Every structure is written in structure tokens, then in C-alpha cells.
Coordinates of C-alpha atoms and ligand atoms in Angstrom, one line a residue:
Chain A
X1 CA -44.5 -11.0 10.1
X2 CA -40.8 -11.4 10.7
X3 CA -39.2 -9.6 13.6
X4 CA -36.5 -8.2 11.3
X5 CA -39.1 -6.4 9.2
X6 CA -39.9 -3.9 11.9
X7 CA -36.8 -3.7 14.0
X8 CA -34.0 -2.1 12.1
X9 CA -34.9 1.4 13.0
X10 CA -35.4 0.3 16.6
X11 CA -31.8 -1.1 16.7
X12 CA -30.5 2.3 15.5
X13 CA -32.4 4.0 18.4
X14 CA -30.9 1.6 20.9
X15 CA -27.4 2.2 19.7
X16 CA -28.0 5.9 19.9
X17 CA -29.1 5.5 23.5
X18 CA -25.9 3.5 24.3
X19 CA -23.9 6.2 22.6
X20 CA -25.4 9.2 24.3
X21 CA -26.6 7.9 27.6
X22 CA -24.5 4.8 28.3
X23 CA -27.9 3.2 28.6
X24 CA -27.6 -0.4 30.0
X25 CA -31.2 -1.4 29.3
X26 CA -30.8 -0.4 25.6
X27 CA -27.6 -2.4 25.5
X28 CA -29.2 -5.4 27.1
X29 CA -31.8 -5.4 24.4
X30 CA -29.1 -5.3 21.7
X31 CA -27.2 -8.0 23.5
X32 CA -30.3 -10.2 23.6
X33 CA -30.7 -10.1 19.9
X34 CA -27.1 -9.9 18.5
X35 CA -24.9 -11.8 21.0
X36 CA -26.5 -15.3 20.3
X37 CA -26.3 -14.6 16.5
X38 CA -22.6 -13.5 16.7
X39 CA -21.9 -16.7 18.8
X40 CA -23.6 -18.9 16.2
X41 CA -21.7 -17.1 13.4
X42 CA -18.4 -17.7 15.1
X43 CA -19.2 -21.4 15.8
X44 CA -20.1 -21.9 12.1
X45 CA -16.7 -20.4 11.3
X46 CA -15.0 -23.1 13.3
X47 CA -14.7 -21.6 16.8
X48 CA -15.5 -24.0 19.7
X49 CA -18.2 -23.0 22.1
X50 CA -16.0 -21.3 24.7
X51 CA -14.0 -19.3 22.2
X52 CA -17.2 -18.3 20.4
X53 CA -18.7 -17.2 23.8
X54 CA -15.6 -15.2 24.7
X55 CA -15.4 -13.5 21.3
X56 CA -19.2 -12.8 21.2
X57 CA -18.8 -11.0 24.5
X58 CA -15.8 -9.0 23.1
X59 CA -17.8 -8.1 20.0
X60 CA -20.7 -6.8 22.2
X61 CA -18.2 -4.8 24.4
X62 CA -16.9 -3.2 21.2
X63 CA -20.5 -2.3 20.2
X64 CA -20.7 -0.5 23.6
X65 CA -17.4 1.3 23.2
X66 CA -17.6 2.2 19.5
X67 CA -21.3 3.2 19.5
X68 CA -20.2 6.7 18.6
X69 CA -18.7 5.4 15.4
X70 CA -21.9 3.8 14.1
X71 CA -23.3 5.7 11.1
X72 CA -27.0 4.8 10.5
X73 CA -26.9 6.5 7.1
X74 CA -24.3 4.0 5.9
X75 CA -25.3 0.7 7.5
X76 CA -27.9 -1.2 9.5
X77 CA -26.9 -2.2 13.1
X78 CA -26.8 -5.8 11.9
X79 CA -24.3 -4.9 9.2
X80 CA -22.2 -3.0 11.7
X81 CA -22.2 -5.8 14.2
X82 CA -21.4 -8.2 11.3
X83 CA -18.2 -6.2 10.4
X84 CA -17.1 -6.2 14.1
X85 CA -17.7 -9.9 14.4
X86 CA -15.9 -10.6 11.1
X87 CA -12.9 -8.7 12.2
X88 CA -12.8 -10.4 15.5
X89 CA -13.0 -13.7 13.7
X90 CA -10.0 -12.8 11.4
X91 CA -8.0 -11.8 14.5
X92 CA -8.9 -14.7 16.8
X93 CA -9.3 -17.6 14.3
X94 CA -7.1 -16.7 11.4
X95 CA -4.5 -14.8 13.5
X96 CA -4.3 -12.2 10.8
X97 CA -4.3 -8.4 10.6
X98 CA -7.3 -6.9 8.8
X99 CA -6.3 -4.0 6.6
X100 CA -9.3 -1.6 6.5
X101 CA -10.0 1.1 3.9
X102 CA -9.3 4.7 4.8
X103 CA -12.5 6.2 6.1
X104 CA -14.3 8.8 4.2
X105 CA -13.2 12.3 4.9
X106 CA -16.3 13.5 6.7
X107 CA -15.5 11.3 9.6
X108 CA -17.8 10.1 12.4
X109 CA -18.8 13.5 13.9
X110 CA -21.4 14.5 11.4
X111 CA -25.0 14.4 12.6
X112 CA -26.9 11.7 10.8
X113 CA -29.7 12.9 8.6
X114 CA -33.1 11.5 9.7
X115 CA -34.6 10.8 6.3
X116 CA -31.4 9.2 4.9
X117 CA -31.2 7.1 8.0
X118 CA -34.7 5.8 7.6
X119 CA -34.2 5.2 3.8
X120 CA -31.1 3.1 4.5
X121 CA -32.7 1.1 7.3
X122 CA -35.8 0.4 5.1
X123 CA -33.4 -0.8 2.3
X124 CA -31.7 -3.1 4.8
X125 CA -35.1 -4.6 5.9
X126 CA -35.9 -5.2 2.2
X127 CA -32.6 -6.9 1.8
X128 CA -33.4 -9.2 4.8
X129 CA -36.7 -10.1 3.3
X130 CA -35.1 -10.7 -0.1
X131 CA -32.5 -13.0 1.5
X132 CA -35.2 -15.0 3.3
X133 CA -37.1 -15.3 0.0
X134 CA -34.2 -16.8 -2.0
X135 CA -34.5 -20.4 -3.2
X136 CA -32.8 -22.7 -0.6
X137 CA -29.9 -23.6 -2.8
X138 CA -29.0 -20.0 -3.4
X139 CA -29.4 -18.8 0.2
X140 CA -27.4 -21.7 1.5
X141 CA -24.4 -20.8 -0.7
X142 CA -24.6 -17.1 0.4
X143 CA -24.7 -18.2 4.0
X144 CA -21.8 -20.6 3.5
X145 CA -19.7 -17.9 1.8
X146 CA -20.2 -15.5 4.8
X147 CA -20.3 -18.0 7.7
X148 CA -18.3 -21.0 6.7
X149 CA -15.1 -19.3 6.0
X150 CA -15.0 -21.2 2.8
X151 CA -13.8 -20.0 -0.6
X152 CA -15.9 -20.8 -3.6
X153 CA -13.6 -23.6 -4.5
X154 CA -13.8 -25.1 -1.0
X155 CA -17.6 -24.9 -1.2
X156 CA -17.3 -26.8 -4.5
X157 CA -15.2 -29.5 -2.9
X158 CA -17.6 -29.8 0.0
X159 CA -20.9 -29.8 -1.9
X160 CA -19.7 -31.7 -5.0
X161 CA -21.1 -28.9 -7.2
X162 CA -19.0 -27.6 -10.0
X163 CA -17.2 -24.3 -9.2
X164 CA -19.0 -22.7 -12.2
X165 CA -22.4 -23.6 -10.8
X166 CA -21.6 -22.2 -7.4
X167 CA -20.3 -19.0 -8.8
X168 CA -23.3 -18.5 -11.1
X169 CA -25.8 -19.4 -8.2
X170 CA -24.1 -16.8 -6.0
X171 CA -24.2 -14.3 -8.8
X172 CA -27.8 -15.0 -9.4
X173 CA -28.7 -14.7 -5.7
X174 CA -26.8 -11.4 -5.4
X175 CA -28.5 -10.0 -8.5
X176 CA -31.9 -10.8 -7.0
X177 CA -30.9 -9.2 -3.7
X178 CA -29.7 -6.1 -5.5
X179 CA -32.8 -6.0 -7.6
X180 CA -35.0 -6.1 -4.4
X181 CA -33.1 -3.2 -2.9
X182 CA -33.7 -0.8 -5.9
Chain B
X1 CA -22.9 9.0 -1.2
X2 CA -22.6 12.6 -0.1
X3 CA -19.1 13.2 -1.2
X4 CA -17.7 11.9 -4.5
X5 CA -14.0 12.0 -5.2
X6 CA -12.9 13.1 -8.6
X7 CA -11.6 9.9 -9.9
X8 CA -10.2 8.5 -13.2
X9 CA -10.0 4.9 -12.0
X10 CA -10.9 2.6 -14.9
X11 CA -9.9 -0.9 -13.7
X12 CA -11.8 -2.1 -10.7
X13 CA -11.9 -5.0 -8.3
X14 CA -14.0 -8.0 -9.3
X15 CA -17.2 -9.0 -7.4
X16 CA -15.6 -12.2 -6.2
X17 CA -12.8 -10.2 -4.5
X18 CA -15.1 -7.6 -3.0
X19 CA -17.5 -10.4 -1.6
X20 CA -14.6 -12.4 -0.2
X21 CA -13.1 -9.3 1.4
X22 CA -16.6 -8.4 2.9
X23 CA -17.0 -11.9 4.2
X24 CA -13.5 -11.9 5.7
X25 CA -12.2 -14.8 3.6
X26 CA -9.3 -13.2 1.6
X27 CA -5.7 -13.8 2.5
X28 CA -4.2 -10.8 4.2
X29 CA -2.0 -9.9 1.2
X30 CA -5.1 -9.6 -1.1
X31 CA -7.1 -7.8 1.6
X32 CA -4.4 -5.1 1.7
X33 CA -4.8 -4.5 -2.1
X34 CA -8.6 -4.4 -1.7
X35 CA -8.4 -2.0 1.2
X36 CA -5.9 0.2 -0.6
X37 CA -8.0 0.3 -3.8
X38 CA -11.3 1.0 -1.9
X39 CA -9.5 3.9 -0.1
X40 CA -9.2 5.6 -3.5
X41 CA -12.4 4.3 -5.3
X42 CA -15.9 5.3 -4.4
X43 CA -17.4 2.9 -6.8
X44 CA -15.8 -0.2 -5.2
X45 CA -16.5 1.3 -1.8
X46 CA -20.2 1.4 -2.6
X47 CA -20.2 -2.2 -3.9
X48 CA -18.3 -3.3 -0.8
X49 CA -20.9 -1.7 1.4
X50 CA -23.6 -3.8 -0.5
X51 CA -21.6 -7.0 0.2
X52 CA -21.3 -6.1 3.9
X53 CA -25.0 -5.4 4.0
X54 CA -25.6 -8.9 2.7
X55 CA -23.3 -10.1 5.6
X56 CA -25.5 -8.1 8.0
X57 CA -28.7 -9.7 6.6
X58 CA -27.1 -13.2 6.9
X59 CA -26.1 -12.5 10.5
X60 CA -29.6 -11.2 11.4
X61 CA -31.1 -14.3 9.8
X62 CA -28.8 -16.7 11.7
X63 CA -30.0 -19.3 14.1
X64 CA -29.3 -18.2 17.7
X65 CA -26.8 -20.0 19.8
X66 CA -27.6 -19.6 23.5
X67 CA -25.1 -17.4 25.5
X68 CA -23.6 -18.6 28.8
X69 CA -25.8 -17.9 31.8
X70 CA -23.8 -15.0 33.2
X71 CA -22.9 -13.7 29.8
X72 CA -24.4 -10.2 30.0
X73 CA -22.8 -9.5 33.4
X74 CA -19.5 -10.8 32.2
X75 CA -19.7 -8.5 29.2
X76 CA -20.5 -5.5 31.4
X77 CA -17.4 -6.4 33.5
X78 CA -15.4 -6.6 30.3
X79 CA -16.6 -3.1 29.3
X80 CA -15.7 -1.7 32.7
X81 CA -12.3 -3.2 32.5
X82 CA -11.4 -1.9 29.1
X83 CA -9.0 1.0 29.2
X84 CA -10.4 4.3 28.0
X85 CA -8.1 4.4 25.0
X86 CA -10.1 1.5 23.5
X87 CA -12.6 4.1 22.7
X88 CA -10.3 6.2 20.5
X89 CA -11.4 6.0 16.9
X90 CA -9.5 4.0 14.3
X91 CA -6.3 5.5 13.1
X92 CA -7.7 5.8 9.5
X93 CA -10.2 8.5 10.7
X94 CA -7.6 10.5 12.5
X95 CA -4.8 10.4 10.1
X96 CA -6.6 10.8 6.7
X97 CA -4.1 12.6 4.5
X98 CA -5.2 13.6 1.0
X99 CA -1.6 14.4 -0.1
X100 CA -0.1 11.0 0.6
X101 CA 1.0 8.7 -2.3
X102 CA 0.0 5.7 -0.2
X103 CA -3.5 5.4 1.3
X104 CA -3.7 4.8 5.0
X105 CA -3.9 0.9 5.0
X106 CA -0.7 0.7 3.0
X107 CA 1.0 3.4 5.1
X108 CA 0.2 1.1 8.1
X109 CA 2.1 -1.8 6.6
X110 CA 5.0 0.4 5.3
X111 CA 5.3 2.4 8.4
X112 CA 4.9 5.7 6.5
X113 CA 4.4 7.0 3.0
X114 CA 6.4 6.3 -0.2
X115 CA 9.6 7.8 1.2
X116 CA 9.6 5.3 4.1
X117 CA 9.8 2.2 1.9
X118 CA 13.0 0.1 2.4
X119 CA 13.6 -0.9 -1.2
X120 CA 15.8 -3.8 -2.3
X121 CA 17.3 -3.8 -5.8
X122 CA 16.1 -6.6 -8.2
X123 CA 18.7 -5.5 -10.8
X124 CA 18.2 -3.1 -13.7
X125 CA 17.0 -0.3 -11.4
X126 CA 13.9 -2.3 -10.6
X127 CA 13.3 -2.4 -6.8
X128 CA 11.0 -4.2 -4.5
X129 CA 9.9 -4.3 -0.9
X130 CA 8.1 -7.3 0.5
X131 CA 5.5 -6.4 3.1
X132 CA 4.9 -8.6 6.1
X133 CA 1.6 -10.6 5.9
X134 CA 0.3 -14.1 6.7
X135 CA 1.8 -16.8 4.5
X136 CA -1.1 -17.9 2.3
X137 CA -0.3 -15.1 -0.1
X138 CA 2.4 -12.4 -0.4
X139 CA 2.4 -8.8 -1.3
X140 CA 5.2 -6.5 -2.3
X141 CA 5.8 -3.0 -3.6
X142 CA 7.5 -2.8 -7.0
X143 CA 9.4 0.2 -8.2
X144 CA 9.7 0.2 -12.0
X145 CA 11.5 3.2 -13.6
X146 CA 9.5 4.8 -16.5
X147 CA 10.0 3.0 -19.8
X148 CA 11.3 -0.2 -18.2
X149 CA 9.6 -3.6 -18.6
X150 CA 8.9 -6.3 -16.0
X151 CA 10.0 -9.7 -17.1
X152 CA 7.4 -11.5 -19.3
X153 CA 5.6 -13.9 -17.0
X154 CA 2.5 -16.1 -16.6
X155 CA 0.7 -16.9 -13.3
X156 CA 0.2 -20.1 -11.3
X157 CA -2.5 -18.5 -9.2
X158 CA -4.0 -15.0 -8.9
X159 CA -2.1 -11.8 -9.1
X160 CA -3.5 -8.4 -8.2
X161 CA -1.5 -5.3 -9.3
X162 CA -2.5 -1.9 -8.2
X163 CA -0.8 1.3 -9.4
X164 CA 0.1 3.9 -6.8
X165 CA 2.3 6.2 -8.8
X166 CA 3.0 6.5 -12.6
X167 CA 1.4 4.0 -14.9
X168 CA 2.1 0.7 -16.7
X169 CA 0.8 -0.8 -19.9
X170 CA 0.4 -4.4 -21.1
X171 CA -1.8 -6.2 -23.7
X172 CA -4.9 -5.6 -21.4
X173 CA -4.6 -1.8 -21.4
X174 CA -3.1 1.2 -19.6
X175 CA -3.1 1.1 -15.8
X176 CA -2.8 4.4 -13.9
X177 CA -3.0 5.5 -10.2
X178 CA -5.8 3.5 -8.5
X179 CA -6.3 1.0 -11.3
X180 CA -6.1 -2.7 -10.4
X181 CA -5.2 -5.5 -12.8
X182 CA -6.5 -8.9 -11.9
X183 CA -4.4 -11.7 -13.6
X184 CA -4.9 -15.4 -13.4
X185 CA -3.6 -18.7 -14.8
X186 CA -4.7 -18.0 -18.3
X187 CA -2.9 -14.8 -18.6
X188 CA 0.7 -14.0 -19.6
X189 CA 1.9 -10.5 -19.8
X190 CA 4.9 -8.1 -19.9
X191 CA 3.9 -4.9 -18.0
X192 CA 5.9 -1.9 -19.2
X193 CA 6.1 1.3 -17.0
X194 CA 4.7 4.2 -19.0
X195 CA 6.7 7.4 -19.6
X196 CA 6.4 10.0 -16.9
X197 CA 6.9 9.5 -13.2
X198 CA 8.4 6.1 -12.3
X199 CA 5.8 3.4 -11.6
X200 CA 5.1 2.2 -8.1
X201 CA 2.8 -0.8 -7.8
X202 CA 1.4 -3.0 -5.0
X203 CA 1.4 -6.6 -6.2
X204 CA -0.2 -9.5 -4.3
X205 CA 0.2 -13.1 -5.5
X206 CA -0.9 -16.5 -4.0
X207 CA 1.6 -18.5 -6.1
X208 CA 5.0 -17.8 -7.6
X209 CA 5.0 -16.2 -11.0
X210 CA 6.1 -18.2 -14.1
X211 CA 8.8 -16.4 -16.0
X212 CA 9.1 -17.3 -19.7
X213 CA 12.7 -16.0 -20.2
X214 CA 15.6 -18.1 -19.1
X215 CA 17.4 -15.4 -17.0
X216 CA 14.5 -14.4 -14.8
X217 CA 13.7 -18.1 -14.1
X218 CA 17.2 -18.6 -12.8
X219 CA 17.0 -15.5 -10.7
X220 CA 13.6 -16.4 -9.3
X221 CA 14.8 -18.2 -6.1
X222 CA 16.9 -15.2 -5.3
X223 CA 14.4 -12.4 -5.8
X224 CA 11.6 -14.3 -4.3
X225 CA 8.8 -13.3 -6.7
Ligands
ZN301 ZN1 -12.8 0.5 -7.9
ZN302 ZN1 1.6 -10.6 -13.7

């Protein structure tokens, strides 16, 4: 059994412990799992090892400081960390601002509902399994689109596949993922 | 979703755009249009969250890359050294304003709501204000008085037009507040501002537009569209 299949609710509990108790042991466990993945993500996006290390540390520091903004009804911890790492990448590698949508009016103060939280976290675990189960050629394109900082046409140039093939494979993969989440 | 906004938005963002925005691969100018539309559109917000969830799954599935030996301690020192105000929530949460014409991401670029825009005339009472972004693509606000037409034009790249006030119409349909028109190379159109309040649009392009009429083509270098 894959580690991810059982751990999403655990990550939520650890972030909660960081938020409410500034719990360093909980944070160390999150760090052990996510920091090496964030570093790999940044290196695949073109950062060298020392920049990726530095940015991964900053991303994890943001996880600590913004733990109170994490909403487990809306996202898994992996998704939340991904958005922080993505924004750090845009800032550090592309030197651009990242316009973010206005947040929803209920804001971060509301108490997360237990059953909605668990439902969302289970969905996210299903999504992870669905991603792992994709045919290699589809999963590779999804990973490239998120990691490689490549547009569809750049992936086309690099893989030699026609742009239409890439778009339809990505669409197919996303349909499968969406289907698995229903 | 717990809260649904009453919305009449009919023209939405494409999946390609939402995925590229979720992945962080859009030029800043297009990202601003996406963020502005999502601020008003629950449907695209929900789709965006799906694409971000895919990003989370990809990250979780990623191979690990070993951190430096003292990495955790260094991160704790970084945390201790961060000023307390790093913990203040993002501006969007604090300054949500339901009465504004411009959603928060656009207000951040303008430095205020619609009345803060520093318009420049393009002639014929049409006005524009170019917003500062990275160079790969550009974004501007256009002010088109009700009933007036934009010059007939084609596109060399992609053009996103989002309506903030009033409405415009072209062969593709009627676009009102919140609606986004996605135009590409194959498309040529003459948007006309509908009767009613003057039309204000946010327009992002990654290549100069191609004007078919003689006059606008001559004027193009000067107005910078
Ligand atoms: Zn929409
Ligand atoms: Zn156009």
C-alpha cells in the first residue's frame, strides 16, 4: 500500500498542531515529507541545487507561518504546499508577480467541519491513486505540465509529439482523474 | 462550496488557461485576467481548485531530492528570523470589498478601484491604461463609451478580454460583467460597446493585434496595442 493512501488526514492533523501549538515535532514530520519533494519540484523547474534548497526552506518556513490559513475543507496539505512552492517558483525563477484571486468572503477564521474535511482528504487520496494509475505517456505529460514549466507547445517541441496529441492526452488524463474523484 | 455568488457569467476561462494558471506557467498579464475572473466566478474557481489538486498529487508523487544536512535547523532559524508581520494574512482576505468595480487582484495593479485608473486617450473618446507586468504579454484596461466600436482586428496570438463594467458585443455573442472572450489567430472581430453604462474591459495579449482598416494600422505604433 502506498504511503499517500493513508497519510492525507495525518498531514492535516500535523498542520493543525503547528498552527495551534507551534509544535516542532509535527513540523519536522511535515518537513521530512514535503521539503525533499519541493526541492525536487524546483530543480525540475530549472533551479540549481542551492537555489532549490534555499527556496524549499523558505516554502517550509511559509508553511509554519501560514498554518492558520490552511483550510482542510478546501485542499489537501500537498495541494496547499504545491501552491506555496509554485508561487515561490514564479517569484524566484520567473521574477514575476503572481496575481491571486480574491479570497472567498468567509475568510480563514471559520472552524473546519470534520466530515467535510475528511471527505475532501479522501478525494485527494483517490486523486493520488488515479494519477499513479495513469498510463505512463499521460502521467508524464501531466507531470511535465506542472513541473517542467513548459507550455503545451514547448512540450510538443521537446517530445516531438504533435501539439494536438499532447492536448488530447492531457485532456484524457484529466478526464480520468476527474472521473476517479466522483 | 458553501457560499454561491449569484452570477450571470456565461463566458468562462478555457481548461488550458486554468491548468496553466494552476501550474504557474502563464505570463503575468494572462494570470491577472484569470485571477480577476476567478474572483467573480465560482464555477471557474471550482475548476481551478481541481487543477491545483492535480498539482498537489503530482508534488506528492514526486521523487525526493535530499535536503542539505542542516536543512531543518536552518529552516527553524529562518522561521525565528522572520518578522511577525510575515504572518499577516494576504491582502485579499482583509480587503474584500463587494461594492468595488474591480476585484482585488486588479485593484492591486491599478492602485485602487475604477476611479484610480490613469487613462490615456486613444482618440474618439476611447481610453486605455496599460498595467505594468512582465514583458512576455501585456495587459491594459480599455474604456469604450456605450455604442462605440473598437477597430476591426485579427490576432497574431492569444487575446483575453474580460468585461468589468457595461458590456460589448461581437459575432461571438454578448459579453457582460465577468464574461471573458478568448480570441486566437483564427478570429477577427469588431467589438461594439453595448448601450447602457460605458464599457470597461481588461485585455491581455501576447502579440500585437492586426488591424484591418488603414487608419488604425498607421496609428498602431503610437497607441501601442
Ligand atoms: Zn468562469
Ligand atoms: Zn480582439
